[in-house]
PDB file of C-alpha atoms in Angstrom:
ATOM      1  CA  MET A   1     -26.827  -0.261   6.194  1.00  0.00           C
ATOM      2  CA  PHE A   2     -28.845   2.296   5.629  1.00  0.00           C
ATOM      3  CA  PHE A   3     -31.123   1.104   3.667  1.00  0.00           C
ATOM      4  CA  GLY A   4     -32.030  -2.011   6.000  1.00  0.00           C
ATOM      5  CA  LEU A   5     -31.970  -0.555   9.598  1.00  0.00           C
ATOM      6  CA  GLY A   6     -35.159   1.804   7.620  1.00  0.00           C
ATOM      7  CA  SER A   7     -36.621  -1.134   5.562  1.00  0.00           C
ATOM      8  CA  SER A   8     -36.406  -3.561   8.614  1.00  0.00           C
ATOM      9  CA  ILE A   9     -37.630  -0.398  11.281  1.00  0.00           C
ATOM     10  CA  LEU A  10     -39.822  -0.023   9.002  1.00  0.00           C
ATOM     11  CA  TYR A  11     -40.394  -3.229   7.934  1.00  0.00           C
ATOM     12  CA  LEU A  12     -40.923  -3.989  12.824  1.00  0.00           C
ATOM     13  CA  ILE A  13     -43.642  -1.455  12.746  1.00  0.00           C
ATOM     14  CA  PHE A  14     -46.091  -3.103  10.194  1.00  0.00           C
ATOM     15  CA  ARG A  15     -45.904  -5.712  11.499  1.00  0.00           C
ATOM     16  CA  ALA A  16     -46.719  -4.428  14.919  1.00  0.00           C
ATOM     17  CA  GLN A  17     -49.857  -1.799  13.095  1.00  0.00           C
ATOM     18  CA  ASN A  18     -50.958  -5.855  10.491  1.00  0.00           C
ATOM     19  CA  LYS A  19     -51.897  -7.215  13.603  1.00  0.00           C
ATOM     20  CA  ALA A  20     -53.539  -4.389  15.380  1.00  0.00           C
ATOM     21  CA  TYR A  21     -55.531  -3.869  12.468  1.00  0.00           C
ATOM     22  CA  ILE A  22     -56.363  -7.944  11.889  1.00  0.00           C
ATOM     23  CA  GLU A  23     -56.862  -7.639  15.594  1.00  0.00           C
ATOM     24  CA  GLN A  24     -59.791  -4.809  15.297  1.00  0.00           C
ATOM     25  CA  CYS A  25     -60.980  -5.749  12.527  1.00  0.00           C
ATOM     26  CA  LYS A  26     -61.847  -9.138  14.720  1.00  0.00           C
ATOM     27  CA  VAL A  27     -63.563  -7.283  16.870  1.00  0.00           C
ATOM     28  CA  ASP A  28     -65.351  -5.324  14.278  1.00  0.00           C
ATOM     29  CA  GLY A  29     -66.584  -7.973  12.194  1.00  0.00           C
ATOM     30  CA  THR A  30     -65.253  -7.218   9.541  1.00  0.00           C
ATOM     31  CA  PRO A  31     -64.220 -10.573   7.442  1.00  0.00           C
ATOM     32  CA  LEU A  32     -60.301 -11.291   7.252  1.00  0.00           C
ATOM     33  CA  ALA A  33     -60.271 -11.899   3.547  1.00  0.00           C
ATOM     34  CA  ASP A  34     -61.175  -7.541   3.608  1.00  0.00           C
ATOM     35  CA  CYS A  35     -59.077  -7.227   5.949  1.00  0.00           C
ATOM     36  CA  SER A  36     -55.513  -6.335   4.336  1.00  0.00           C
ATOM     37  CA  LEU A  37     -53.755  -3.127   6.258  1.00  0.00           C
ATOM     38  CA  LEU A  38     -51.677  -2.910   2.968  1.00  0.00           C
ATOM     39  CA  ASP A  39     -54.957  -2.873   0.636  1.00  0.00           C
ATOM     40  CA  LYS A  40     -55.823   0.200   2.986  1.00  0.00           C
ATOM     41  CA  LEU A  41     -52.554   2.191   3.334  1.00  0.00           C
ATOM     42  CA  VAL A  42     -52.817   1.665  -0.910  1.00  0.00           C
ATOM     43  CA  THR A  43     -56.626   3.067  -0.842  1.00  0.00           C
ATOM     44  CA  ASP A  44     -55.848   5.833   2.166  1.00  0.00           C
ATOM     45  CA  PHE A  45     -53.006   6.856  -0.160  1.00  0.00           C
ATOM     46  CA  THR A  46     -55.314   7.406  -3.396  1.00  0.00           C
ATOM     47  CA  SER A  47     -58.004   8.276  -2.400  1.00  0.00           C
ATOM     48  CA  ALA A  48     -55.673  11.644  -0.633  1.00  0.00           C
ATOM     49  CA  ASN A  49     -56.602  14.863  -1.720  1.00  0.00           C
ATOM     50  CA  PHE A  50     -54.494  15.205  -4.362  1.00  0.00           C
ATOM     51  CA  PHE A  51     -54.324  19.717  -4.283  1.00  0.00           C
ATOM     52  CA  TRP A  52     -53.541  19.556  -0.532  1.00  0.00           C
ATOM     53  CA  LEU A  53     -50.337  17.084  -1.251  1.00  0.00           C
ATOM     54  CA  PHE A  54     -49.750  19.988  -4.076  1.00  0.00           C
ATOM     55  CA  MET A  55     -50.169  21.699  -1.639  1.00  0.00           C
ATOM     56  CA  VAL A  56     -47.510  20.783   0.454  1.00  0.00           C
ATOM     57  CA  ILE A  57     -44.101  19.699  -2.513  1.00  0.00           C
ATOM     58  CA  LEU A  58     -45.385  24.122  -3.345  1.00  0.00           C
ATOM     59  CA  ALA A  59     -44.287  24.595   0.243  1.00  0.00           C
ATOM     60  CA  TYR A  60     -41.624  22.306  -0.081  1.00  0.00           C
ATOM     61  CA  ILE A  61     -39.934  23.758  -3.345  1.00  0.00           C
ATOM     62  CA  ILE A  62     -40.210  27.816  -1.471  1.00  0.00           C
ATOM     63  CA  SER A  63     -38.375  26.880   1.235  1.00  0.00           C
ATOM     64  CA  ASN A  64     -35.288  25.118  -0.817  1.00  0.00           C
ATOM     65  CA  ILE A  65     -35.933  28.928  -2.954  1.00  0.00           C
ATOM     66  CA  SER A  66     -34.728  30.840   0.467  1.00  0.00           C
ATOM     67  CA  ARG A  67     -32.662  28.100   1.619  1.00  0.00           C
ATOM     68  CA  THR A  68     -30.507  28.267  -1.569  1.00  0.00           C
ATOM     69  CA  ALA A  69     -30.866  32.615  -1.526  1.00  0.00           C
ATOM     70  CA  ARG A  70     -30.093  32.192   1.924  1.00  0.00           C
ATOM     71  CA  TRP A  71     -26.588  30.277   0.672  1.00  0.00           C
ATOM     72  CA  GLN A  72     -25.898  32.687  -1.603  1.00  0.00           C
ATOM     73  CA  MET A  73     -25.193  35.059   0.998  1.00  0.00           C
ATOM     74  CA  LEU A  74     -23.106  33.086   2.705  1.00  0.00           C
ATOM     75  CA  LEU A  75     -20.921  32.061  -0.085  1.00  0.00           C
ATOM     76  CA  ARG A  76     -20.658  35.755  -1.419  1.00  0.00           C
ATOM     77  CA  PRO A  77     -17.730  36.718   1.081  1.00  0.00           C
ATOM     78  CA  LEU A  78     -15.981  34.313  -0.147  1.00  0.00           C
ATOM     79  CA  GLY A  79     -16.067  35.615  -3.730  1.00  0.00           C
ATOM     80  CA  LEU A  80     -18.738  32.781  -4.781  1.00  0.00           C
ATOM     81  CA  ASN A  81     -21.362  34.893  -7.043  1.00  0.00           C
ATOM     82  CA  ILE A  82     -23.206  31.493  -7.678  1.00  0.00           C
ATOM     83  CA  ASN A  83     -25.412  30.567 -10.623  1.00  0.00           C
ATOM     84  CA  PRO A  84     -28.556  30.300  -8.494  1.00  0.00           C
ATOM     85  CA  LEU A  85     -30.382  27.241 -10.332  1.00  0.00           C
ATOM     86  CA  ASN A  86     -26.749  25.679  -9.972  1.00  0.00           C
ATOM     87  CA  GLY A  87     -27.359  26.428  -6.610  1.00  0.00           C
ATOM     88  CA  PHE A  88     -30.724  24.593  -5.850  1.00  0.00           C
ATOM     89  CA  PHE A  89     -30.306  21.462  -7.816  1.00  0.00           C
ATOM     90  CA  THR A  90     -27.415  20.950  -5.603  1.00  0.00           C
ATOM     91  CA  ILE A  91     -29.894  21.208  -2.798  1.00  0.00           C
ATOM     92  CA  MET A  92     -31.311  19.024  -4.134  1.00  0.00           C
ATOM     93  CA  LEU A  93     -29.129  16.537  -5.777  1.00  0.00           C
ATOM     94  CA  GLY A  94     -28.316  16.580  -1.715  1.00  0.00           C
ATOM     95  CA  TYR A  95     -31.453  16.018  -0.333  1.00  0.00           C
ATOM     96  CA  PHE A  96     -31.522  12.412  -2.859  1.00  0.00           C
ATOM     97  CA  ALA A  97     -28.066  11.124  -1.914  1.00  0.00           C
ATOM     98  CA  ASN A  98     -29.443  11.286   1.929  1.00  0.00           C
ATOM     99  CA  LEU A  99     -31.478   8.715   0.446  1.00  0.00           C
ATOM    100  CA  GLY A 100     -28.801   6.221  -0.222  1.00  0.00           C
ATOM    101  CA  PHE A 101     -26.807   7.079   3.014  1.00  0.00           C
ATOM    102  CA  PRO A 102     -27.878   9.620   5.170  1.00  0.00           C
ATOM    103  CA  ARG A 103     -26.090  12.711   5.843  1.00  0.00           C
ATOM    104  CA  ILE A 104     -23.332  12.047   2.522  1.00  0.00           C
ATOM    105  CA  GLY A 105     -25.634  14.328   0.410  1.00  0.00           C
ATOM    106  CA  GLU A 106     -23.942  17.773   3.091  1.00  0.00           C
ATOM    107  CA  PHE A 107     -20.446  16.759   0.964  1.00  0.00           C
ATOM    108  CA  VAL A 108     -22.432  15.684  -2.085  1.00  0.00           C
ATOM    109  CA  ARG A 109     -23.953  18.814  -2.219  1.00  0.00           C
ATOM    110  CA  ALA A 110     -20.791  21.053  -1.947  1.00  0.00           C
ATOM    111  CA  GLY A 111     -19.201  18.477  -3.096  1.00  0.00           C
ATOM    112  CA  THR A 112     -21.152  19.684  -6.428  1.00  0.00           C
ATOM    113  CA  LEU A 113     -20.698  23.275  -6.156  1.00  0.00           C
ATOM    114  CA  ALA A 114     -17.596  23.765  -5.600  1.00  0.00           C
ATOM    115  CA  ARG A 115     -17.172  21.560  -8.647  1.00  0.00           C
ATOM    116  CA  TYR A 116     -19.170  23.984 -11.128  1.00  0.00           C
ATOM    117  CA  GLU A 117     -18.100  26.359  -9.569  1.00  0.00           C
ATOM    118  CA  LYS A 118     -14.648  26.255  -9.736  1.00  0.00           C
ATOM    119  CA  THR A 119     -13.975  26.561  -6.236  1.00  0.00           C
ATOM    120  CA  GLU A 120     -12.803  24.854  -3.323  1.00  0.00           C
ATOM    121  CA  PHE A 121     -14.130  22.295  -1.202  1.00  0.00           C
ATOM    122  CA  GLU A 122     -13.697  22.388   2.344  1.00  0.00           C
ATOM    123  CA  LYS A 123     -14.519  26.499   1.191  1.00  0.00           C
ATOM    124  CA  VAL A 124     -17.914  25.381  -0.019  1.00  0.00           C
ATOM    125  CA  MET A 125     -18.040  22.919   2.159  1.00  0.00           C
ATOM    126  CA  GLY A 126     -17.762  25.405   5.507  1.00  0.00           C
ATOM    127  CA  THR A 127     -20.498  27.478   4.159  1.00  0.00           C
ATOM    128  CA  VAL A 128     -22.802  23.970   4.295  1.00  0.00           C
ATOM    129  CA  VAL A 129     -21.792  22.812   8.239  1.00  0.00           C
ATOM    130  CA  VAL A 130     -22.944  27.074   9.302  1.00  0.00           C
ATOM    131  CA  ASP A 131     -25.929  25.424   7.037  1.00  0.00           C
ATOM    132  CA  ARG A 132     -27.234  23.110   8.679  1.00  0.00           C
ATOM    133  CA  VAL A 133     -26.007  24.701  12.584  1.00  0.00           C
ATOM    134  CA  ILE A 134     -28.398  27.313  12.047  1.00  0.00           C
ATOM    135  CA  ASP A 135     -31.252  25.374  11.257  1.00  0.00           C
ATOM    136  CA  ALA A 136     -30.173  22.579  13.876  1.00  0.00           C
ATOM    137  CA  PHE A 137     -30.985  26.332  16.390  1.00  0.00           C
ATOM    138  CA  SER A 138     -34.444  26.318  14.236  1.00  0.00           C
ATOM    139  CA  LEU A 139     -35.511  23.230  14.957  1.00  0.00           C
ATOM    140  CA  LEU A 140     -34.295  23.490  19.108  1.00  0.00           C
ATOM    141  CA  ILE A 141     -36.227  27.089  18.699  1.00  0.00           C
ATOM    142  CA  ALA A 142     -39.548  25.123  16.685  1.00  0.00           C
ATOM    143  CA  ILE A 143     -38.774  22.359  19.661  1.00  0.00           C
ATOM    144  CA  LEU A 144     -39.955  26.093  22.452  1.00  0.00           C
ATOM    145  CA  LEU A 145     -42.753  26.898  20.232  1.00  0.00           C
ATOM    146  CA  ALA A 146     -44.285  23.253  20.688  1.00  0.00           C
ATOM    147  CA  PHE A 147     -43.308  23.406  24.791  1.00  0.00           C
ATOM    148  CA  VAL A 148     -44.649  26.684  24.597  1.00  0.00           C
ATOM    149  CA  PHE A 149     -48.409  25.413  21.978  1.00  0.00           C
ATOM    150  CA  SER A 150     -48.369  22.321  22.982  1.00  0.00           C
ATOM    151  CA  PHE A 151     -47.313  20.997  26.581  1.00  0.00           C
ATOM    152  CA  LYS A 152     -49.700  19.744  27.136  1.00  0.00           C
ATOM    153  CA  GLU A 153     -49.807  17.083  24.558  1.00  0.00           C
ATOM    154  CA  LEU A 154     -46.229  16.843  24.293  1.00  0.00           C
ATOM    155  CA  SER A 155     -45.752  15.968  28.043  1.00  0.00           C
ATOM    156  CA  ALA A 156     -48.663  12.571  26.562  1.00  0.00           C
ATOM    157  CA  PHE A 157     -46.290  11.810  23.612  1.00  0.00           C
ATOM    158  CA  LEU A 158     -43.047  12.331  25.702  1.00  0.00           C
ATOM    159  CA  ASP A 159     -44.979   9.988  28.338  1.00  0.00           C
ATOM    160  CA  SER A 160     -44.885   7.233  25.923  1.00  0.00           C
ATOM    161  CA  MET A 161     -41.671   6.811  24.601  1.00  0.00           C
ATOM    162  CA  PRO A 162     -40.051   3.970  26.437  1.00  0.00           C
ATOM    163  CA  MET A 163     -36.717   5.877  28.171  1.00  0.00           C
ATOM    164  CA  SER A 164     -33.540   4.629  28.693  1.00  0.00           C
ATOM    165  CA  PHE A 165     -30.461   5.532  30.958  1.00  0.00           C
ATOM    166  CA  SER A 166     -28.008   4.510  28.877  1.00  0.00           C
ATOM    167  CA  GLY A 167     -29.367   6.430  26.180  1.00  0.00           C
ATOM    168  CA  THR A 168     -28.572   9.989  27.929  1.00  0.00           C
ATOM    169  CA  LYS A 169     -25.500   7.909  28.848  1.00  0.00           C
ATOM    170  CA  LEU A 170     -24.739   7.770  25.350  1.00  0.00           C
ATOM    171  CA  LEU A 171     -25.077  11.438  24.530  1.00  0.00           C
ATOM    172  CA  LEU A 172     -22.757  13.255  27.404  1.00  0.00           C
ATOM    173  CA  LEU A 173     -20.186   9.967  25.244  1.00  0.00           C
ATOM    174  CA  LEU A 174     -20.446  11.930  22.443  1.00  0.00           C
ATOM    175  CA  ALA A 175     -20.604  14.931  24.193  1.00  0.00           C
ATOM    176  CA  VAL A 176     -17.353  14.168  25.539  1.00  0.00           C
ATOM    177  CA  ILE A 177     -15.980  13.495  22.931  1.00  0.00           C
ATOM    178  CA  GLY A 178     -17.146  15.853  19.979  1.00  0.00           C
ATOM    179  CA  LEU A 179     -15.070  18.421  22.810  1.00  0.00           C
ATOM    180  CA  ALA A 180     -11.785  16.258  22.619  1.00  0.00           C
ATOM    181  CA  GLY A 181     -12.349  16.214  19.054  1.00  0.00           C
ATOM    182  CA  VAL A 182     -12.984  20.260  18.890  1.00  0.00           C
ATOM    183  CA  GLY A 183      -9.381  20.899  21.417  1.00  0.00           C
ATOM    184  CA  PHE A 184      -7.454  18.057  19.197  1.00  0.00           C
ATOM    185  CA  VAL A 185      -7.811  20.592  15.732  1.00  0.00           C
ATOM    186  CA  PHE A 186      -7.382  23.341  17.811  1.00  0.00           C
ATOM    187  CA  TYR A 187      -3.714  22.303  19.176  1.00  0.00           C
ATOM    188  CA  LEU A 188      -2.990  20.902  15.847  1.00  0.00           C
ATOM    189  CA  VAL A 189      -4.269  24.219  13.800  1.00  0.00           C
ATOM    190  CA  LYS A 190      -1.980  25.856  16.622  1.00  0.00           C
ATOM    191  CA  ASN A 191       1.270  24.200  16.665  1.00  0.00           C
ATOM    192  CA  TYR A 192       0.562  22.195  12.666  1.00  0.00           C
ATOM    193  CA  PRO A 193       0.060  25.590  10.734  1.00  0.00           C
ATOM    194  CA  ASP A 194       1.954  24.341   7.534  1.00  0.00           C
ATOM    195  CA  ASN A 195      -0.156  20.858   7.506  1.00  0.00           C
ATOM    196  CA  PHE A 196      -1.739  19.272   4.714  1.00  0.00           C
ATOM    197  CA  LEU A 197      -4.748  18.176   6.695  1.00  0.00           C
ATOM    198  CA  VAL A 198      -4.238  22.167   8.946  1.00  0.00           C
ATOM    199  CA  LYS A 199      -4.155  23.536   5.262  1.00  0.00           C
ATOM    200  CA  LYS A 200      -8.254  21.367   4.573  1.00  0.00           C
ATOM    201  CA  ILE A 201      -9.434  22.623   7.987  1.00  0.00           C
ATOM    202  CA  LEU A 202      -8.566  25.870   7.558  1.00  0.00           C
ATOM    203  CA  GLY A 203      -9.836  27.056   4.193  1.00  0.00           C
ATOM    204  CA  PHE A 204     -13.274  24.858   6.049  1.00  0.00           C
ATOM    205  CA  LEU A 205     -13.685  27.371   8.504  1.00  0.00           C
ATOM    206  CA  GLU A 206     -12.911  30.500   6.616  1.00  0.00           C
ATOM    207  CA  GLY A 207     -15.538  28.681   4.155  1.00  0.00           C
ATOM    208  CA  VAL A 208     -17.964  28.384   8.947  1.00  0.00           C
ATOM    209  CA  LYS A 209     -16.525  32.411   8.793  1.00  0.00           C
ATOM    210  CA  ALA A 210     -18.412  34.208   5.962  1.00  0.00           C
ATOM    211  CA  ILE A 211     -21.929  33.961   8.485  1.00  0.00           C
ATOM    212  CA  LYS A 212     -20.356  37.552  10.197  1.00  0.00           C
ATOM    213  CA  ASP A 213     -19.686  38.545   6.801  1.00  0.00           C
ATOM    214  CA  ILE A 214     -22.784  38.941   5.411  1.00  0.00           C
ATOM    215  CA  ASP A 215     -23.887  42.083   3.772  1.00  0.00           C
ATOM    216  CA  ARG A 216     -27.739  41.458   4.543  1.00  0.00           C
ATOM    217  CA  PRO A 217     -28.877  40.066   7.595  1.00  0.00           C
ATOM    218  CA  PHE A 218     -32.211  41.158   7.224  1.00  0.00           C
ATOM    219  CA  TRP A 219     -32.444  38.910   4.563  1.00  0.00           C
ATOM    220  CA  PHE A 220     -30.632  36.468   6.096  1.00  0.00           C
ATOM    221  CA  LEU A 221     -32.661  36.414   8.913  1.00  0.00           C
ATOM    222  CA  PHE A 222     -35.968  36.228   6.907  1.00  0.00           C
ATOM    223  CA  HIS A 223     -35.086  33.666   4.808  1.00  0.00           C
ATOM    224  CA  SER A 224     -33.819  31.432   7.480  1.00  0.00           C
ATOM    225  CA  VAL A 225     -37.221  31.552   9.335  1.00  0.00           C
ATOM    226  CA  LEU A 226     -39.523  31.317   6.143  1.00  0.00           C
ATOM    227  CA  ILE A 227     -37.902  27.623   5.528  1.00  0.00           C
ATOM    228  CA  TRP A 228     -38.879  26.647   8.817  1.00  0.00           C
ATOM    229  CA  PHE A 229     -41.385  27.654   8.156  1.00  0.00           C
ATOM    230  CA  MET A 230     -42.244  25.780   5.219  1.00  0.00           C
ATOM    231  CA  TYR A 231     -41.436  22.875   6.412  1.00  0.00           C
ATOM    232  CA  PHE A 232     -43.576  23.397   9.120  1.00  0.00           C
ATOM    233  CA  VAL A 233     -46.636  24.326   6.521  1.00  0.00           C
ATOM    234  CA  MET A 234     -45.880  21.489   4.759  1.00  0.00           C
ATOM    235  CA  ILE A 235     -46.773  19.010   8.004  1.00  0.00           C
ATOM    236  CA  TRP A 236     -49.917  21.756   8.809  1.00  0.00           C
ATOM    237  CA  VAL A 237     -51.680  21.586   5.340  1.00  0.00           C
ATOM    238  CA  GLY A 238     -50.676  17.308   4.623  1.00  0.00           C
ATOM    239  CA  LEU A 239     -53.533  17.543   7.337  1.00  0.00           C
ATOM    240  CA  TYR A 240     -56.037  18.482   5.614  1.00  0.00           C
ATOM    241  CA  ALA A 241     -54.738  15.627   2.837  1.00  0.00           C
ATOM    242  CA  PHE A 242     -56.306  12.712   5.098  1.00  0.00           C
ATOM    243  CA  GLY A 243     -59.431  12.599   6.197  1.00  0.00           C
ATOM    244  CA  PRO A 244     -59.083  11.037   9.466  1.00  0.00           C
ATOM    245  CA  THR A 245     -56.716  14.080   9.996  1.00  0.00           C
ATOM    246  CA  VAL A 246     -58.290  17.290   8.126  1.00  0.00           C
ATOM    247  CA  HIS A 247     -59.647  18.284  12.366  1.00  0.00           C
ATOM    248  CA  LEU A 248     -56.310  19.110  14.043  1.00  0.00           C
ATOM    249  CA  GLY A 249     -55.567  22.393  13.366  1.00  0.00           C
ATOM    250  CA  ALA A 250     -51.819  24.067  13.404  1.00  0.00           C
ATOM    251  CA  THR A 251     -51.173  24.249  17.136  1.00  0.00           C
ATOM    252  CA  ALA A 252     -51.140  19.041  15.495  1.00  0.00           C
ATOM    253  CA  GLY A 253     -48.768  20.513  12.140  1.00  0.00           C
ATOM    254  CA  LEU A 254     -46.396  22.676  15.039  1.00  0.00           C
ATOM    255  CA  LEU A 255     -46.695  19.914  17.350  1.00  0.00           C
ATOM    256  CA  LEU A 256     -45.604  16.543  14.115  1.00  0.00           C
ATOM    257  CA  PHE A 257     -43.697  18.218  11.822  1.00  0.00           C
ATOM    258  CA  VAL A 258     -41.177  18.698  15.664  1.00  0.00           C
ATOM    259  CA  VAL A 259     -41.556  15.008  16.213  1.00  0.00           C
ATOM    260  CA  GLY A 260     -41.496  14.267  12.535  1.00  0.00           C
ATOM    261  CA  SER A 261     -38.522  16.571  12.283  1.00  0.00           C
ATOM    262  CA  LEU A 262     -36.404  14.561  14.588  1.00  0.00           C
ATOM    263  CA  GLY A 263     -37.747  10.905  13.508  1.00  0.00           C
ATOM    264  CA  ILE A 264     -35.530  12.437   9.981  1.00  0.00           C
ATOM    265  CA  VAL A 265     -32.251  13.365  12.164  1.00  0.00           C
ATOM    266  CA  ILE A 266     -32.301  10.278  13.293  1.00  0.00           C
ATOM    267  CA  PRO A 267     -29.069   8.568  10.219  1.00  0.00           C
ATOM    268  CA  THR A 268     -32.283   6.427   8.176  1.00  0.00           C
ATOM    269  CA  PRO A 269     -32.769   7.479   4.493  1.00  0.00           C
ATOM    270  CA  GLY A 270     -35.253   9.651   4.556  1.00  0.00           C
ATOM    271  CA  GLY A 271     -36.367   9.311   8.185  1.00  0.00           C
ATOM    272  CA  MET A 272     -38.069   5.898   7.012  1.00  0.00           C
ATOM    273  CA  GLY A 273     -39.889   4.052   9.965  1.00  0.00           C
ATOM    274  CA  THR A 274     -38.478   5.943  12.528  1.00  0.00           C
ATOM    275  CA  TYR A 275     -41.082   9.255  11.666  1.00  0.00           C
ATOM    276  CA  HIS A 276     -43.393   6.428  10.855  1.00  0.00           C
ATOM    277  CA  ALA A 277     -42.764   5.336  14.173  1.00  0.00           C
ATOM    278  CA  LEU A 278     -42.352   8.743  16.255  1.00  0.00           C
ATOM    279  CA  VAL A 279     -45.536  10.284  13.924  1.00  0.00           C
ATOM    280  CA  GLY A 280     -47.421   7.579  13.720  1.00  0.00           C
ATOM    281  CA  ALA A 281     -47.622   7.194  17.984  1.00  0.00           C
ATOM    282  CA  CYS A 282     -47.282  10.757  18.557  1.00  0.00           C
ATOM    283  CA  LEU A 283     -51.596  10.080  16.366  1.00  0.00           C
ATOM    284  CA  THR A 284     -52.284   7.778  18.399  1.00  0.00           C
ATOM    285  CA  PHE A 285     -51.240   8.208  22.087  1.00  0.00           C
ATOM    286  CA  VAL A 286     -52.058  12.343  21.786  1.00  0.00           C
ATOM    287  CA  TYR A 287     -54.319  13.089  19.016  1.00  0.00           C
ATOM    288  CA  SER A 288     -56.302   9.343  19.607  1.00  0.00           C
ATOM    289  CA  LEU A 289     -56.162   7.820  15.527  1.00  0.00           C
ATOM    290  CA  THR A 290     -56.340   4.559  15.543  1.00  0.00           C
ATOM    291  CA  ALA A 291     -52.784   3.426  15.279  1.00  0.00           C
ATOM    292  CA  ALA A 292     -53.598   1.864  11.697  1.00  0.00           C
ATOM    293  CA  ASP A 293     -55.158   5.823  10.136  1.00  0.00           C
ATOM    294  CA  SER A 294     -51.921   6.963  11.686  1.00  0.00           C
ATOM    295  CA  PHE A 295     -49.106   4.455   9.463  1.00  0.00           C
ATOM    296  CA  SER A 296     -51.450   5.932   6.501  1.00  0.00           C
ATOM    297  CA  PHE A 297     -50.523   9.864   8.167  1.00  0.00           C
ATOM    298  CA  ALA A 298     -47.230   9.065   8.300  1.00  0.00           C
ATOM    299  CA  ASN A 299     -47.018   7.128   4.755  1.00  0.00           C
ATOM    300  CA  ILE A 300     -49.309   9.634   2.696  1.00  0.00           C
ATOM    301  CA  ILE A 301     -46.314  12.760   4.322  1.00  0.00           C
ATOM    302  CA  PHE A 302     -43.519  10.649   4.021  1.00  0.00           C
ATOM    303  CA  PHE A 303     -43.439   8.819   0.103  1.00  0.00           C
ATOM    304  CA  THR A 304     -45.318  12.820  -1.040  1.00  0.00           C
ATOM    305  CA  ILE A 305     -41.948  15.049   0.113  1.00  0.00           C
ATOM    306  CA  GLN A 306     -39.071  11.929   0.964  1.00  0.00           C
ATOM    307  CA  ILE A 307     -39.673   9.528  -1.798  1.00  0.00           C
ATOM    308  CA  GLY A 308     -41.565  12.063  -3.928  1.00  0.00           C
ATOM    309  CA  ALA A 309     -40.344  14.880  -3.792  1.00  0.00           C
ATOM    310  CA  ASN A 310     -36.527  14.190  -3.291  1.00  0.00           C
ATOM    311  CA  VAL A 311     -36.732  11.144  -6.130  1.00  0.00           C
ATOM    312  CA  LEU A 312     -38.222  14.071  -8.494  1.00  0.00           C
ATOM    313  CA  PHE A 313     -35.947  17.172  -8.201  1.00  0.00           C
ATOM    314  CA  GLY A 314     -33.182  14.912  -7.063  1.00  0.00           C
ATOM    315  CA  ALA A 315     -33.066  13.363 -10.136  1.00  0.00           C
ATOM    316  CA  LEU A 316     -33.356  16.825 -12.068  1.00  0.00           C
ATOM    317  CA  ALA A 317     -31.271  17.996 -10.762  1.00  0.00           C
ATOM    318  CA  LEU A 318     -28.874  14.567 -12.088  1.00  0.00           C
ATOM    319  CA  ILE A 319     -30.335  16.401 -15.324  1.00  0.00           C
ATOM    320  CA  VAL A 320     -30.176  19.522 -15.709  1.00  0.00           C
ATOM    321  CA  LEU A 321     -27.067  20.403 -13.786  1.00  0.00           C
ATOM    322  CA  PRO A 322     -24.199  19.368 -16.321  1.00  0.00           C
ATOM    323  CA  ILE A 323     -26.624  21.209 -18.947  1.00  0.00           C
ATOM    324  CA  LEU A 324     -26.868  24.586 -17.154  1.00  0.00           C
ATOM    325  CA  ASN A 325     -22.608  23.522 -16.647  1.00  0.00           C
ATOM    326  CA  ARG A 326     -22.228  22.522 -20.434  1.00  0.00           C
ATOM    327  CA  ALA A 327     -20.024  25.351 -20.929  1.00  0.00           C
ATOM    328  CA  LYS A 328     -18.199  24.326 -18.033  1.00  0.00           C
TER     329      LYS A 328
END
């Protein structure tokens, strides 16, 4: 279902871009036989500067090593001194799973680590939730930084987006449902402490509370900053891999990073379609690239990170984890 949603969005974007590309070919006098958007996408990717794409993957690896170290800090108060390789590769496995079913990777990550480290799933899942809550705050900080350093460009991008009042009402409805759900959980915990489900919830909350017991707050903050700085670097150095974006600097990288992150949050596999739509629109309406070049850049970054790195390291995790834990 999610793959269908993502591929449908991607197809609609491709169809619209292809139509515009053909019209531009007519204006430029380019023979229609030489006017294929698919050929352009392939050519742009194969002619990209692979040194900078390697730098993108290197930043990806550094960010996830740092995420592993931060996760170890959350797990330590629970009495879990995990194998760092188990931590790293279960994170990779979670990313891989997200490509098939968005957000299920968090459960796969927690379940796999709990299995290999012989501990309760609920506690590990609690630390994963803390990890993701911190990521949500980090994204908010990145958005604020984009407002500070790219206010004019961000305003131009938002002006180019169709706004929907019904979307606002939907967000309010989800907020009300979320608050009601939290209230219901507290009611269960208070009145039915011996219930099987409540015991699972309490185990989960124990994992969440681990954040107050971390032993090195400075290093926890350092890794939290480094993770998201590397995410930004992945987009920033990615600009140098593609000719039409080489002239764009760090502030453009910050805005594209924020916009792309919002595209990935939307539940399609790795942001398929939604990432292309938002990043492409930002490059076209804010930085005046052609629609075809904007679409090419979005594809280069998407296939390098979401498909290339996530599939490569996710498949490697499937091989390495059983070998690492053979004795268990």
